Coordinates of C-alpha atoms and ligand atoms in Angstrom, one line a residue:
M8 CA 83.5 97.1 118.3
T9 CA 86.9 95.5 118.3
R10 CA 90.2 97.7 118.5
P11 CA 92.1 98.4 114.7
F12 CA 94.8 96.3 113.8
V13 CA 98.5 98.3 114.0
I14 CA 101.2 97.3 111.6
A15 CA 104.6 100.1 112.9
L16 CA 106.8 99.5 110.9
D17 CA 109.9 101.7 111.7
G18 CA 113.4 102.0 110.4
P19 CA 116.4 104.0 108.9
A20 CA 115.6 105.5 105.3
A21 CA 115.4 103.9 102.2
A22 CA 115.3 100.8 104.3
G23 CA 112.8 99.4 102.2
K24 CA 110.1 100.4 104.5
G25 CA 107.7 102.7 102.3
T26 CA 107.6 99.4 99.9
L27 CA 106.8 97.2 102.2
A28 CA 104.6 98.9 103.8
K29 CA 102.4 99.5 100.8
R30 CA 102.9 95.6 100.4
L31 CA 101.2 95.5 103.6
A32 CA 98.1 97.6 103.8
A33 CA 97.9 96.4 100.1
H34 CA 98.0 92.6 100.9
F35 CA 95.4 92.9 104.2
G36 CA 93.0 95.6 103.2
L37 CA 95.0 98.0 105.7
A38 CA 95.2 101.7 105.7
Y39 CA 98.4 103.1 105.1
L40 CA 100.5 106.2 106.3
D41 CA 103.7 107.5 105.1
T42 CA 104.4 109.1 108.1
G43 CA 108.3 110.4 107.0
A44 CA 106.0 112.4 103.8
L45 CA 104.6 114.2 106.7
Y46 CA 108.1 115.8 107.8
R47 CA 109.3 115.7 104.2
A48 CA 106.2 118.6 103.8
V49 CA 106.9 120.4 106.9
G50 CA 111.1 120.7 105.8
L51 CA 110.2 121.9 102.3
S52 CA 106.9 124.1 103.4
V53 CA 109.8 125.5 105.2
L54 CA 112.6 125.3 102.2
R55 CA 109.7 127.3 99.6
Q56 CA 109.1 130.0 102.1
G57 CA 112.7 130.3 102.2
K58 CA 113.3 130.1 105.1
D59 CA 115.5 127.6 107.2
P60 CA 114.1 123.9 108.8
T61 CA 116.3 124.5 111.9
D62 CA 114.5 127.6 112.8
P63 CA 111.8 126.1 115.2
I64 CA 109.0 128.7 114.8
A65 CA 109.2 128.1 110.4
A66 CA 108.9 124.8 110.8
T67 CA 106.7 124.7 113.9
E68 CA 104.2 127.0 111.8
A69 CA 105.0 125.3 108.6
A70 CA 103.5 121.8 110.5
K71 CA 100.8 123.4 112.3
N72 CA 99.3 124.4 109.0
L73 CA 100.3 121.7 106.4
P74 CA 98.0 122.1 103.4
A75 CA 96.5 117.9 102.6
D76 CA 98.1 118.9 98.9
L77 CA 101.4 119.0 99.7
L78 CA 101.7 115.3 100.8
Q79 CA 101.3 114.2 97.1
D80 CA 103.6 117.3 96.2
P81 CA 106.5 115.0 94.0
E82 CA 109.1 117.2 95.2
L83 CA 108.8 115.3 98.1
R84 CA 111.0 112.8 97.4
S85 CA 113.6 115.0 96.1
A86 CA 117.3 115.4 98.3
A87 CA 116.7 118.5 99.6
S88 CA 113.1 117.5 101.2
G89 CA 114.7 114.4 102.4
D90 CA 117.8 116.7 104.3
A91 CA 114.9 119.3 105.7
S92 CA 113.3 116.5 107.1
S93 CA 115.5 115.1 109.5
K94 CA 116.4 118.9 110.7
V95 CA 112.7 120.0 111.5
A96 CA 111.8 116.5 112.6
A97 CA 114.0 116.5 115.9
I98 CA 112.5 120.2 116.4
P99 CA 110.0 118.5 119.9
S100 CA 107.0 121.6 118.6
V101 CA 107.1 120.2 115.1
R102 CA 106.3 116.3 116.7
A103 CA 104.0 117.5 118.9
A104 CA 101.6 119.1 116.2
L105 CA 102.0 115.8 113.9
F106 CA 101.6 113.8 116.6
D107 CA 97.3 113.5 116.9
W108 CA 97.2 113.6 113.5
Q109 CA 98.9 110.3 113.3
R110 CA 97.6 108.3 116.4
R111 CA 94.3 109.6 114.7
F112 CA 95.1 107.6 111.6
A113 CA 95.7 105.0 113.8
A114 CA 93.2 104.8 115.6
E115 CA 90.5 105.4 113.5
P116 CA 91.7 103.9 110.1
Q117 CA 89.9 105.6 106.9
P118 CA 87.9 102.9 105.3
F119 CA 87.9 102.3 101.3
A120 CA 87.0 104.3 98.8
D121 CA 83.4 102.6 98.8
G122 CA 83.1 102.8 102.0
T123 CA 83.9 99.6 103.4
P124 CA 85.2 100.0 107.1
R125 CA 88.5 98.9 107.3
S126 CA 90.1 96.6 110.0
G127 CA 93.6 98.9 110.4
S128 CA 96.3 100.7 109.3
V129 CA 100.1 99.8 108.1
L130 CA 102.0 103.3 109.8
D131 CA 105.6 103.8 108.8
G132 CA 108.7 105.6 110.0
R133 CA 111.2 106.1 112.8
D134 CA 109.1 106.5 116.5
I135 CA 105.8 104.6 115.3
G136 CA 106.3 101.9 117.9
T137 CA 107.9 103.1 120.5
V138 CA 106.1 106.7 120.4
I139 CA 103.4 107.0 118.3
C140 CA 102.0 103.5 118.9
P141 CA 103.3 101.3 121.2
D142 CA 100.3 98.8 121.5
A143 CA 101.3 98.2 117.9
D144 CA 100.3 95.0 117.1
V145 CA 102.4 94.2 115.0
K146 CA 106.3 96.1 114.9
I147 CA 109.0 95.2 112.4
F148 CA 112.2 97.4 112.9
V149 CA 113.1 96.7 109.1
T150 CA 117.4 98.0 109.1
A151 CA 120.1 97.5 105.7
T152 CA 123.7 98.2 105.6
P153 CA 123.6 101.9 104.2
E154 CA 125.9 101.2 101.2
A155 CA 122.6 98.7 100.3
R156 CA 120.5 101.6 101.4
A157 CA 122.8 104.2 99.0
N158 CA 122.4 102.4 95.9
R159 CA 118.8 102.0 96.3
R160 CA 118.0 105.5 96.9
L161 CA 120.8 106.5 94.5
K162 CA 118.6 104.2 91.4
E163 CA 115.4 106.1 93.2
L164 CA 117.0 109.7 92.8
Q165 CA 118.3 109.1 89.0
A166 CA 115.0 107.9 88.1
R167 CA 113.3 111.5 89.4
G168 CA 116.2 112.6 86.7
E169 CA 118.3 114.3 89.8
K170 CA 121.5 114.2 89.3
A171 CA 123.6 112.3 91.9
I172 CA 126.8 110.1 92.8
Y173 CA 127.1 107.4 95.6
A174 CA 129.4 109.0 97.2
R175 CA 127.7 111.7 98.3
V176 CA 124.4 109.5 98.3
L177 CA 126.2 107.8 101.0
E178 CA 127.5 110.8 102.8
D179 CA 123.8 112.0 103.3
I180 CA 122.6 108.8 104.6
V181 CA 124.9 108.5 107.6
A182 CA 123.9 111.8 108.5
R183 CA 120.7 111.8 108.4
D184 CA 120.8 107.8 110.3
A185 CA 123.3 110.3 113.0
R186 CA 120.5 112.7 112.9
D187 CA 117.8 110.8 113.5
T188 CA 119.1 108.9 116.3
A189 CA 120.9 111.2 118.0
R190 CA 118.1 114.1 118.4
A191 CA 116.9 113.7 122.3
D192 CA 112.9 114.2 121.8
A193 CA 112.0 110.2 119.7
P194 CA 114.9 108.9 118.5
M195 CA 114.8 106.3 115.9
K196 CA 114.9 103.3 117.3
A197 CA 113.4 99.5 117.5
A198 CA 110.8 99.1 120.1
E199 CA 111.8 96.3 122.8
D200 CA 109.4 93.8 121.2
A201 CA 110.1 95.2 117.7
V202 CA 111.3 92.0 115.5
H203 CA 114.2 92.9 113.1
L204 CA 114.4 92.5 109.3
D205 CA 117.2 93.2 107.6
T206 CA 116.3 93.5 104.1
S207 CA 120.0 94.0 102.6
D208 CA 120.3 90.8 100.8
L209 CA 117.1 90.2 99.6
D210 CA 114.6 91.3 97.4
I211 CA 111.0 92.9 98.1
D212 CA 109.0 90.0 97.2
Q213 CA 111.5 87.8 99.9
V214 CA 111.2 91.3 102.4
F215 CA 107.1 90.5 102.2
A216 CA 107.3 87.0 102.7
K217 CA 109.4 87.3 105.6
A218 CA 106.7 90.3 107.0
K219 CA 103.2 89.2 105.7
A220 CA 104.6 85.8 108.2
I221 CA 105.2 87.5 111.0
V222 CA 101.8 88.9 110.3
D223 CA 100.0 85.8 109.8
E224 CA 101.6 84.5 112.7
R225 CA 100.6 87.8 114.8
L226 CA 96.8 87.5 113.4
K227 CA 96.5 83.1 113.9
P228 CA 93.9 82.3 117.0
S229 CA 95.3 81.5 119.8
Ligands
DC27 O1 111.0 107.9 105.5 P1 111.4 109.3 104.9 O2 112.8 109.6 104.8 O3 110.7 109.4 104.2 O4 112.0 110.2 106.7 C1 112.0 111.5 106.4 C2 112.6 112.0 107.8 O5 111.4 112.4 108.4 C3 113.4 111.4 108.1 O6 114.5 111.6 108.3 C4 113.7 111.4 109.9 C5 111.9 111.9 109.5 N1 110.5 111.3 110.2 C6 111.0 111.1 111.4 O7 111.2 111.9 112.7 N2 109.6 110.1 112.0 C7 108.8 110.0 111.8 N3 108.0 108.6 112.0 C8 109.0 109.9 110.5 C9 109.8 110.7 109.8

């Protein structure tokens, strides 16, 4: 049996990984896992219990007992969940509790709704190319300037009806980058063999075209 094809997309918050991952998954018929949603769900679960997301015991308990329906909760995209997610993500036992699930998703891609098997998956996050799937067939590190990312996140939050101001969103993005990069366990980092894709001045069609070309090149018979 051939090994499932894996595309690893890593990079900072609001760089455009999620939109790109969904487009690549749809185009190539691959399963898609938003690994940030797992950390957001842990963060949200801790907040809903009235506990502190930096508390390792509460956060690890939440990671071990994540209800599947929480992954669909609209609150996952809120600024509060985003902030809590990067706090729980710095706790090694939280990362350990989510590790096997992510590995299994990549090793055994979920079939299409009609049962047809899929040939692989796209995972997006911070440590996919370095820790979760170090053997991924394609690794792309998606970046954009903090200002471009703050503008995108502002629009996203406003579209959700949240009151948000640019300066505060930018501050949150910079703080989250610092926390995700500085943590000791699986920090946000480009894999040595990742292709870097700066999306600051590109629209989604341009980003998709560049990423598709990278994947097509990898799929070419040698
Ligand atoms: O991609 P996102 O903004 O939804 O991710 C939310 C947080 O989860 C982010 O601040 C860092 C953390 N995260 C992580 O540590 N590792 C991943 N593979 C994905 C997300």
